[in-house]
XYZ file of C-alpha atoms in Angstrom:
657
model
C -181.112 56.302 -38.084
C -177.375 54.385 -37.801
C -175.266 53.936 -40.435
C -174.978 51.046 -42.097
C -171.252 49.797 -41.207
C -172.232 51.173 -37.922
C -175.408 49.025 -37.941
C -173.631 45.454 -38.642
C -171.214 46.005 -35.810
C -174.009 46.442 -32.920
C -176.587 44.233 -34.126
C -174.270 41.278 -34.921
C -172.353 41.603 -31.584
C -175.321 42.145 -29.988
C -176.741 38.676 -31.262
C -173.980 37.049 -29.939
C -174.077 38.801 -26.554
C -177.685 38.626 -25.717
C -178.240 34.969 -27.230
C -175.631 32.903 -25.914
C -175.527 29.629 -24.846
C -173.129 29.928 -21.993
C -176.107 32.429 -20.221
C -179.025 29.384 -20.253
C -179.771 27.749 -16.917
C -179.968 24.317 -17.625
C -179.329 23.224 -13.511
C -181.118 20.810 -11.699
C -181.892 21.331 -8.328
C -180.697 18.605 -5.869
C -184.282 17.902 -3.568
C -183.265 13.968 -3.479
C -186.430 13.830 -6.065
C -186.285 12.234 -9.330
C -187.241 15.431 -11.556
C -187.583 16.141 -15.266
C -184.292 16.858 -17.044
C -184.171 19.882 -18.600
C -183.910 19.359 -22.813
C -180.106 19.528 -23.609
C -179.317 22.587 -25.667
C -176.953 21.472 -28.648
C -174.270 23.859 -29.585
C -172.473 24.915 -32.872
C -170.853 28.572 -33.717
C -172.375 28.847 -36.266
C -175.890 31.057 -36.807
C -178.172 32.987 -39.010
C -179.846 36.124 -38.389
C -183.045 37.898 -40.543
C -183.035 41.603 -39.370
C -185.464 44.193 -39.966
C -184.596 47.844 -39.143
C -187.535 50.524 -39.441
C -186.130 54.358 -38.769
C -190.174 56.093 -38.656
C -188.409 59.268 -38.328
C -186.052 59.491 -41.292
C -188.459 57.039 -43.293
C -185.841 54.428 -43.909
C -185.766 51.031 -43.707
C -182.985 48.366 -43.516
C -183.785 44.547 -44.226
C -180.671 41.620 -43.969
C -179.449 38.378 -43.586
C -176.861 37.288 -42.070
C -174.324 34.546 -41.079
C -172.249 34.702 -38.453
C -169.676 32.228 -36.667
C -166.869 32.349 -34.221
C -165.203 29.177 -36.053
C -162.879 30.536 -38.433
C -163.379 27.193 -40.441
C -167.023 27.979 -41.082
C -165.471 30.987 -43.666
C -162.290 28.919 -44.635
C -159.898 31.588 -42.952
C -156.242 30.699 -42.495
C -154.621 29.852 -39.281
C -152.089 32.503 -39.987
C -154.570 35.356 -40.719
C -156.635 34.880 -37.422
C -153.436 34.866 -35.302
C -151.959 38.067 -37.409
C -154.836 39.688 -36.423
C -155.212 38.594 -33.140
C -151.922 39.408 -32.342
C -152.284 43.271 -33.876
C -153.836 44.214 -30.620
C -155.104 47.683 -32.118
C -157.489 46.423 -35.022
C -161.132 46.274 -33.630
C -162.708 45.275 -36.980
C -161.989 44.730 -40.530
C -165.066 44.968 -43.119
C -165.318 44.050 -46.849
C -167.954 45.866 -48.533
C -169.744 46.732 -51.353
C -171.949 50.146 -49.933
C -171.479 53.113 -52.027
C -169.304 55.815 -50.756
C -167.843 53.844 -47.753
C -165.539 56.500 -46.661
C -164.690 59.961 -47.559
C -163.567 60.325 -50.764
C -164.402 56.866 -51.939
C -166.477 56.464 -54.816
C -167.372 53.569 -57.064
C -165.053 50.857 -55.380
C -165.336 48.040 -53.529
C -163.398 48.441 -50.120
C -161.940 46.786 -47.300
C -161.874 49.085 -44.004
C -159.296 48.423 -41.399
C -160.353 50.095 -38.056
C -158.742 51.080 -35.253
C -159.402 53.065 -32.164
C -157.855 56.556 -32.555
C -156.983 56.438 -28.377
C -154.824 53.207 -29.108
C -152.872 54.961 -31.802
C -152.508 58.353 -29.417
C -151.000 56.192 -26.766
C -147.844 55.759 -29.043
C -145.460 58.153 -26.555
C -144.373 60.286 -29.998
C -148.056 60.974 -31.103
C -149.857 61.643 -27.989
C -146.751 64.306 -26.872
C -147.258 65.945 -30.150
C -150.862 65.850 -30.812
C -153.461 68.754 -30.831
C -156.832 68.393 -31.441
C -157.697 71.906 -31.979
C -154.692 72.454 -34.555
C -154.838 68.875 -36.086
C -150.610 68.779 -35.608
C -150.109 65.456 -35.354
C -152.932 63.913 -37.463
C -150.425 62.913 -39.974
C -148.493 61.204 -37.576
C -151.358 59.307 -36.528
C -152.371 58.289 -39.978
C -148.772 57.070 -41.209
C -149.153 54.451 -38.152
C -152.631 53.494 -38.691
C -151.282 52.943 -42.205
C -148.173 50.986 -41.136
C -151.138 48.844 -38.697
C -152.956 48.018 -42.161
C -150.491 47.409 -44.436
C -148.941 44.403 -41.852
C -152.141 42.375 -42.377
C -153.820 43.401 -46.146
C -151.724 40.913 -48.012
C -152.774 38.139 -45.715
C -156.499 39.467 -46.308
C -155.969 39.791 -50.185
C -154.938 36.185 -50.193
C -157.642 34.419 -48.425
C -160.523 36.623 -49.976
C -159.004 35.855 -53.134
C -159.112 40.049 -54.362
C -156.636 42.533 -54.966
C -157.166 45.928 -53.020
C -154.540 48.908 -52.726
C -154.217 51.177 -50.565
C -156.218 54.298 -50.592
C -156.916 56.753 -47.288
C -157.003 56.617 -43.800
C -160.248 58.269 -42.606
C -161.869 59.518 -39.529
C -165.029 57.333 -39.338
C -167.868 59.226 -38.245
C -170.261 56.497 -39.032
C -169.985 54.932 -35.239
C -172.100 58.180 -33.661
C -169.254 58.984 -32.242
C -169.514 62.001 -29.438
C -165.807 62.317 -27.910
C -162.365 61.967 -29.495
C -161.370 59.121 -27.392
C -163.709 56.512 -28.821
C -162.690 58.086 -32.521
C -161.947 55.686 -34.964
C -159.399 55.748 -37.860
C -160.283 53.526 -40.955
C -157.509 52.021 -43.199
C -159.330 52.390 -46.213
C -157.845 49.794 -49.719
C -160.107 49.662 -52.787
C -160.419 48.278 -55.477
C -163.118 48.282 -59.188
C -166.694 47.898 -57.810
C -168.250 45.034 -58.023
C -172.623 44.380 -57.489
C -173.369 42.454 -53.866
C -174.266 39.399 -56.340
C -170.955 38.721 -57.447
C -169.235 39.142 -54.320
C -171.117 37.139 -52.674
C -170.628 34.204 -55.281
C -167.214 34.932 -55.033
C -167.094 34.164 -51.460
C -168.906 31.490 -51.767
C -166.943 30.001 -53.922
C -164.047 30.657 -51.680
C -164.492 31.157 -48.284
C -167.928 29.344 -47.602
C -167.822 25.633 -46.643
C -170.061 23.055 -48.004
C -171.863 21.710 -45.423
C -173.515 25.379 -44.864
C -174.136 25.940 -48.415
C -175.798 22.752 -48.890
C -177.756 23.435 -45.528
C -179.756 26.386 -47.334
C -182.041 28.027 -44.751
C -181.272 32.098 -44.539
C -178.023 31.189 -46.636
C -180.239 30.521 -49.425
C -182.539 33.840 -48.293
C -179.082 35.942 -48.380
C -178.692 34.832 -52.088
C -181.949 35.407 -53.185
C -182.121 39.194 -51.796
C -178.345 39.654 -53.842
C -180.980 39.504 -56.859
C -182.188 43.274 -55.902
C -179.702 45.690 -57.617
C -180.017 47.838 -55.019
C -178.076 44.700 -52.453
C -175.188 45.666 -50.560
C -172.801 43.128 -49.707
C -170.391 42.819 -45.983
C -168.058 40.655 -44.639
C -167.104 41.562 -41.330
C -164.155 40.728 -39.003
C -165.046 41.843 -35.229
C -161.703 41.456 -32.998
C -162.695 39.975 -29.782
C -159.660 39.286 -26.919
C -159.143 35.741 -28.047
C -161.436 35.283 -30.947
C -163.057 36.727 -34.036
C -166.683 37.067 -34.822
C -166.765 36.631 -38.547
C -170.051 37.535 -40.407
C -171.477 37.591 -43.830
C -174.234 40.446 -44.391
C -176.629 41.041 -47.145
C -178.529 44.135 -47.024
C -181.243 46.599 -48.672
C -181.756 50.069 -47.417
C -185.067 51.403 -48.928
C -187.523 54.527 -48.155
C -191.068 55.495 -48.704
C -192.478 52.427 -47.109
C -196.124 52.261 -45.729
C -196.088 49.339 -42.860
C -199.180 48.659 -41.004
C -197.807 47.841 -37.295
C -201.234 47.085 -36.169
C -201.061 43.955 -38.537
C -197.505 43.646 -38.953
C -195.763 40.170 -40.030
C -191.788 40.523 -40.872
C -192.678 37.742 -43.616
C -193.856 40.692 -46.038
C -190.364 42.796 -45.672
C -188.004 40.307 -46.127
C -189.267 39.112 -49.472
C -190.013 35.541 -48.682
C -193.374 33.340 -48.276
C -191.764 31.374 -45.144
C -188.576 31.589 -43.073
C -186.570 28.152 -43.404
C -183.748 27.745 -40.842
C -180.487 25.714 -42.134
C -180.894 21.774 -41.971
C -177.770 22.431 -39.665
C -180.028 22.663 -36.818
C -182.338 19.950 -37.577
C -180.725 17.180 -35.685
C -180.799 18.251 -32.338
C -182.119 21.693 -29.985
C -180.719 24.378 -31.461
C -183.037 27.400 -30.114
C -180.373 30.370 -30.375
C -179.117 29.645 -33.911
C -181.659 31.302 -35.508
C -182.852 34.435 -34.750
C -185.374 37.021 -36.508
C -184.709 40.436 -35.349
C -187.342 43.455 -35.765
C -186.111 46.681 -34.430
C -188.057 49.953 -34.759
C -186.649 53.591 -34.460
C -189.819 55.961 -33.359
C -190.208 59.370 -31.866
C -193.621 57.570 -30.617
C -192.863 55.193 -27.554
C -194.336 51.339 -28.990
C -195.521 48.543 -27.471
C -196.363 45.201 -28.497
C -200.464 44.831 -28.076
C -200.295 40.990 -29.107
C -198.404 38.189 -31.208
C -199.412 34.994 -33.036
C -196.715 33.141 -31.245
C -196.074 32.619 -27.881
C -193.959 35.275 -25.552
C -190.910 33.876 -24.395
C -190.298 35.040 -20.660
C -186.788 34.557 -20.110
C -183.861 33.334 -22.453
C -182.263 32.057 -19.293
C -184.589 29.281 -18.653
C -184.083 26.338 -21.219
C -187.890 25.241 -20.844
C -188.644 28.380 -22.184
C -186.704 28.181 -25.282
C -188.770 25.121 -26.664
C -191.467 27.635 -27.677
C -191.044 29.210 -31.018
C -192.013 33.149 -30.282
C -191.190 36.529 -29.853
C -188.549 37.643 -26.624
C -188.677 41.398 -26.154
C -185.086 42.845 -25.694
C -186.202 46.645 -25.312
C -188.862 48.973 -25.512
C -187.246 52.340 -24.398
C -185.580 55.141 -25.363
C -181.789 54.412 -25.676
C -180.318 57.677 -26.387
C -180.842 61.522 -25.273
C -182.538 62.427 -28.540
C -186.013 61.437 -27.710
C -185.736 58.339 -30.101
C -187.204 55.108 -28.757
C -186.085 52.200 -29.970
C -188.512 48.297 -29.743
C -186.147 45.643 -30.119
C -187.983 42.242 -30.846
C -186.152 38.394 -31.665
C -188.066 35.403 -32.742
C -186.801 32.231 -31.739
C -187.461 29.176 -33.761
C -187.201 26.834 -30.358
C -187.867 23.299 -32.120
C -189.495 24.049 -35.038
C -187.303 24.207 -38.279
C -189.394 27.090 -40.280
C -192.064 30.156 -39.590
C -194.273 31.105 -41.813
C -196.040 34.565 -42.282
C -199.590 33.933 -39.798
C -197.096 32.766 -36.918
C -194.779 36.071 -37.072
C -198.134 38.251 -36.968
C -197.829 41.253 -34.646
C -199.668 43.861 -33.394
C -197.731 46.920 -32.498
C -199.227 50.433 -31.150
C -198.262 53.565 -29.183
C -197.913 53.916 -25.771
C -200.565 56.796 -25.167
C -200.871 58.399 -21.565
C -204.810 57.579 -20.531
C -205.766 56.276 -23.342
C -207.420 52.643 -22.945
C -205.664 50.334 -25.831
C -208.176 47.375 -26.475
C -206.988 44.898 -24.003
C -206.867 41.046 -24.582
C -207.378 40.475 -21.295
C -210.415 42.644 -21.445
C -212.766 39.719 -23.468
C -211.196 36.918 -22.684
C -211.984 34.376 -19.385
C -208.602 33.566 -17.346
C -207.233 30.593 -19.148
C -208.089 31.238 -22.694
C -205.072 31.763 -24.859
C -204.777 34.618 -27.350
C -203.241 34.504 -29.479
C -204.834 31.160 -30.370
C -202.933 30.387 -33.979
C -204.458 27.150 -34.383
C -208.016 27.800 -33.772
C -207.624 31.817 -35.557
C -205.922 30.116 -38.728
C -209.690 29.136 -39.600
C -212.227 31.155 -37.561
C -211.250 34.267 -36.892
C -209.898 35.664 -34.088
C -210.236 34.855 -30.514
C -211.279 37.982 -28.897
C -213.742 38.548 -32.067
C -215.059 35.053 -30.856
C -215.562 35.906 -27.232
C -216.703 39.314 -27.693
C -219.483 38.143 -30.123
C -220.974 36.066 -27.477
C -220.754 38.742 -24.540
C -217.576 38.680 -23.546
C -218.507 36.488 -20.603
C -215.639 35.010 -17.818
C -216.849 32.322 -16.607
C -220.273 29.813 -16.838
C -221.091 30.014 -20.371
C -222.360 27.846 -22.983
C -223.614 28.960 -26.475
C -224.579 27.473 -29.918
C -224.759 28.388 -33.513
C -227.357 26.807 -35.132
C -227.485 23.588 -32.779
C -228.449 22.847 -29.173
C -226.408 21.792 -26.615
C -228.196 19.332 -24.320
C -228.791 20.653 -20.774
C -231.640 18.718 -19.893
C -234.745 16.458 -22.294
C -236.356 19.132 -24.087
C -240.146 17.622 -25.295
C -239.535 18.453 -28.569
C -236.582 15.483 -28.996
C -238.599 12.780 -27.244
C -240.436 11.549 -30.316
C -236.799 11.304 -32.751
C -234.688 10.209 -30.162
C -232.669 6.584 -31.696
C -229.892 6.777 -28.683
C -232.605 6.656 -25.644
C -232.689 9.705 -23.400
C -229.788 11.791 -23.773
C -227.748 12.943 -20.609
C -226.732 16.151 -19.970
C -223.087 17.386 -21.175
C -220.494 15.936 -18.412
C -217.153 14.977 -17.730
C -216.435 11.330 -17.005
C -212.727 11.562 -14.613
C -209.943 9.292 -14.974
C -207.091 8.624 -13.511
C -204.365 10.685 -15.603
C -207.066 11.613 -18.014
C -210.896 12.747 -18.525
C -213.278 12.260 -20.950
C -216.230 14.873 -22.119
C -219.368 13.917 -23.505
C -222.202 15.461 -24.512
C -224.894 16.225 -27.331
C -225.707 18.591 -29.951
C -229.279 18.451 -31.506
C -228.706 18.987 -35.255
C -231.633 20.206 -37.479
C -231.423 19.976 -41.197
C -232.907 22.973 -42.461
C -231.983 22.357 -46.262
C -234.542 20.832 -48.821
C -232.136 16.984 -49.060
C -231.356 14.867 -46.309
C -227.839 15.260 -44.638
C -225.458 13.334 -42.951
C -223.120 14.314 -39.924
C -220.246 12.882 -39.130
C -218.543 12.345 -35.684
C -215.341 11.834 -36.931
C -215.247 14.828 -38.641
C -215.819 16.826 -35.508
C -212.898 18.043 -33.058
C -212.711 20.386 -30.361
C -209.962 23.120 -29.405
C -209.538 24.444 -25.687
C -208.873 27.136 -23.708
C -204.726 26.534 -24.589
C -205.382 26.298 -28.364
C -205.191 22.367 -28.573
C -206.649 20.501 -30.996
C -208.486 17.348 -30.243
C -210.263 14.588 -32.398
C -213.490 12.786 -31.675
C -213.410 9.471 -30.060
C -214.918 6.810 -31.308
C -214.706 3.216 -31.525
C -212.895 3.083 -34.637
C -210.105 3.872 -32.629
C -208.403 1.835 -30.461
C -209.327 3.125 -26.705
C -206.304 2.435 -24.428
C -207.885 4.041 -21.598
C -210.639 1.812 -21.477
C -214.059 4.131 -21.076
C -216.978 2.285 -20.584
C -218.881 4.994 -22.737
C -220.399 4.475 -26.313
C -219.422 7.118 -28.148
C -221.000 7.307 -31.868
C -219.083 6.084 -35.325
C -221.738 5.991 -37.804
C -223.150 9.094 -39.235
C -226.058 10.667 -37.899
C -228.669 10.763 -41.227
C -231.156 13.606 -40.941
C -234.161 14.241 -43.006
C -234.923 17.416 -44.338
C -236.971 19.965 -41.753
C -236.102 17.016 -38.855
C -233.684 17.149 -35.947
C -231.274 14.183 -34.765
C -229.275 14.017 -31.651
C -225.481 13.416 -32.248
C -223.298 11.988 -29.464
C -219.620 13.283 -29.510
C -216.591 12.791 -26.894
C -213.398 13.987 -26.606
C -210.482 12.462 -24.333
C -209.155 15.490 -22.597
C -205.830 15.925 -20.126
C -207.299 17.433 -16.658
C -206.375 20.930 -17.251
C -208.664 21.457 -20.527
C -211.656 23.921 -20.011
C -213.088 26.053 -22.454
C -214.403 24.152 -25.167
C -214.898 25.111 -28.582
C -216.544 22.656 -30.496
C -216.236 22.421 -34.901
C -217.983 20.037 -36.914
C -217.876 19.557 -40.643
C -221.434 21.169 -42.027
C -223.098 18.957 -45.061
C -225.570 21.377 -46.235
C -223.704 22.035 -49.204
C -220.187 21.489 -51.142
C -217.820 24.099 -50.596
C -214.358 25.138 -51.981
C -212.840 25.545 -48.736
C -213.180 21.590 -47.469
C -210.979 19.554 -47.393
C -213.098 16.518 -47.220
C -213.718 13.997 -49.486
C -217.814 14.645 -48.653
C -218.385 17.834 -49.038
C -219.365 20.849 -46.800
C -217.261 23.164 -44.594
C -216.130 22.672 -41.096
C -217.448 25.707 -38.514
C -217.935 26.286 -34.832
C -221.391 25.004 -33.735
C -221.203 25.401 -30.013
C -218.661 26.637 -27.030
C -218.966 26.301 -22.856
C -216.849 25.997 -20.331
C -217.024 23.449 -17.520
C -218.931 25.700 -14.756
C -221.404 25.910 -17.742
C -221.966 22.279 -17.969
C -222.420 21.912 -14.541
C -218.440 20.917 -14.006
C -216.500 22.427 -11.000
C -214.266 24.552 -12.121
C -210.635 23.824 -12.786
C -207.996 25.829 -10.438
C -205.932 27.629 -13.234
C -202.397 26.436 -13.492
C -199.156 28.491 -14.064
C -198.902 27.629 -17.601
C -202.513 28.393 -18.158
C -202.491 31.927 -16.284
C -199.024 32.594 -18.353
C -200.862 32.189 -21.449
C -203.591 34.345 -21.746
C -204.923 35.541 -17.984
C -202.751 36.468 -14.999
C -201.233 39.701 -13.880
C -204.637 41.349 -14.628
C -204.219 44.040 -12.447
C -200.595 44.910 -13.763
C -201.604 43.990 -17.579
C -204.354 46.727 -16.913
C -202.000 49.256 -15.343
C -199.180 48.958 -17.507
C -201.576 49.010 -20.654
C -200.576 45.891 -22.240
C -199.826 42.159 -21.168
C -196.484 42.468 -23.373
C -195.360 45.274 -21.048
C -191.674 45.188 -19.377
C -193.303 45.342 -16.173
C -196.302 42.633 -16.281
C -193.166 40.060 -18.233
C -191.108 40.639 -14.877
C -193.413 39.462 -12.934
C -194.322 36.437 -15.392
C -190.417 35.715 -15.430
C -190.669 35.817 -11.562
C -193.523 33.538 -10.730
C -192.931 30.938 -13.500
C -188.773 30.869 -13.566
C -188.895 31.384 -9.429
C -191.618 30.699 -7.462
C -193.162 28.094 -9.406
C -189.750 26.113 -9.561
C -189.899 24.569 -6.103
C -192.468 22.350 -4.999
C -193.633 24.977 -2.196
C -193.597 27.960 -4.486
C -196.288 26.080 -6.616
C -198.482 24.767 -3.213
C -198.445 28.670 -2.261
C -199.475 29.993 -6.183
C -202.451 27.332 -6.135
C -204.014 28.964 -3.084
C -202.654 32.408 -4.480
C -204.436 32.211 -7.467
C -207.559 31.503 -5.699
C -207.760 34.439 -3.676
C -206.340 36.658 -6.025
C -208.684 35.698 -8.950
C -211.779 36.088 -6.447
C -211.312 40.153 -6.747
C -208.485 40.887 -9.676
C -211.145 41.336 -13.101
C -213.051 43.676 -10.803
C -210.186 45.763 -10.105
C -208.586 45.791 -13.718
C -212.124 46.762 -15.388
C -212.339 50.003 -12.763
C -208.821 50.485 -13.570
C -210.119 50.843 -17.322
C -213.062 52.649 -16.517
C -211.221 55.372 -14.105
C -207.796 56.555 -15.041
C -207.221 58.509 -11.648
C -207.427 55.061 -9.558
C -205.002 53.529 -12.844
C -202.604 56.164 -11.400
C -202.997 55.548 -8.163
C -202.416 51.351 -8.406
C -199.226 52.422 -10.405
C -197.846 54.213 -8.327
C -198.318 51.933 -5.598
C -197.135 48.930 -7.544
C -194.036 51.082 -9.028
C -191.680 50.481 -5.502
C -192.666 47.218 -5.802
C -191.201 46.297 -9.234
C -188.312 48.553 -8.408
C -187.725 45.960 -5.593
C -187.791 42.720 -7.701
C -185.498 44.447 -10.504
C -183.291 45.046 -7.837
C -183.058 41.303 -6.481
C -182.944 40.009 -9.841
């Protein structure tokens, strides 16, 4: 695992480099036609990051909260100090830390480390001529030069941070995992009495954190709570760039012997909070890149994300994608020669201000050649989103539901304890209140449609029961929730259909019809009907009339005799689409699949001609792709053949991008 001092520099600089507002494409194609304007991304320099780093090989884990800014005013750094640091060209970073053994020969002390590249010092003429790395001749001269640089600014640092450190030594840092001498760093070490992280954090709050940041809470409060751990470590860093400085406050805890179930993994469990709340600085406006949850896993195994409970953000270069709250995948491959693989995931809040344990849930599994993972798309029709957080919070996984009914792909109906009317069964003609029922149908409108159907509801209890249409709701394939339409509500669309509002009273041993109506958009399909079952009072119920909600029917448009809708880009991107590539590379989260989706969504579908092409292509592609994907899962040799065929195409697309 990386040493802590190294890791903080790597993490903080990458957070600003990868997620920078300047890299976001908010341009509008000039076609002469009026097009929707992308949502404007607001900018302030302050950011907050929650990080989890897991090293499987060494059985170590670090959790941390970081507050970062490139504005010195956020940390009350004097103009004179920033100017002096930037004017001293050789300094690359300054670290103020409570870390144990912050440098060789330092015990039980709080440290300031001023870091200078060895190469910069060697470029001094008198040192270059006399330095011999084999004998060490000239090293003392380099130490002397490094100390002179450190001493030139240490008094200003003491004053700015209200501390009093004194010179200790100059050491060559090995924390940066250096492999060559020219990349080595000399660290000028200054120390004072040992103080715990909690006290150092509170001192910095009083001296250097603005009231605006303190009162806005967010990760600032989460970091403060973490200082209650006696093993917590404090760092305040100044990372020097050519024209400015990245300031960062960092609280962390490193632990061992952690048992982590990656198959059902939520970072919230490890970050020691019930819910992650953003700073209120980001409440008024659209700041998608200012709060980040970063999960990094170092492993000898190559890992992949099988599924998530949030959206997958295909590209941070697209402002519309950033409206989602979900995961963005940086990398999932080895970044070194030691065979250690790195999985790097980042959660963005989009337009939301908090995130729960359930929303952050991940399923991470190893990539194993010739072993078939449990594919999400294997059980789901095209256009059904998985994970489906809205539905799954109440009724279990969407994949489990479709597996229960036999994994249909289209033209299906299924009911639990009730009957969806498709024709007029003889057994209901004797107790009809509403006249002869019609088959389930969808009434077409200009902008919206009305889904209308009857459920034949039995009462198997020993007392009368009331079913309330207004206590019914529907989830579609996109995991959107629709309330039933009744005449209690204003009906601006002017549907002429009569929809029930009064409860249906059913005597014991009897059955009656309940008519339900749902106003839906034209792209809705794969309907799951949920209603309040009144047979007994249940402690899970939030209804004043008792009972509990449960799913009673599910069907698609074809199942009720309607024409199938073409799957739009948004829909295929959510749960289906790229079926062949998904089967080939093992997961819909695989980088190759994400590349294809990003090309489709951010390039092809951004033009009218591209959208028209995709409509026709989808009809052709989905006529055969499910069968090829299924055959790939059954035949590893065929799967490898497809992979060989796709690889040159993907390489070309990568180069084009």
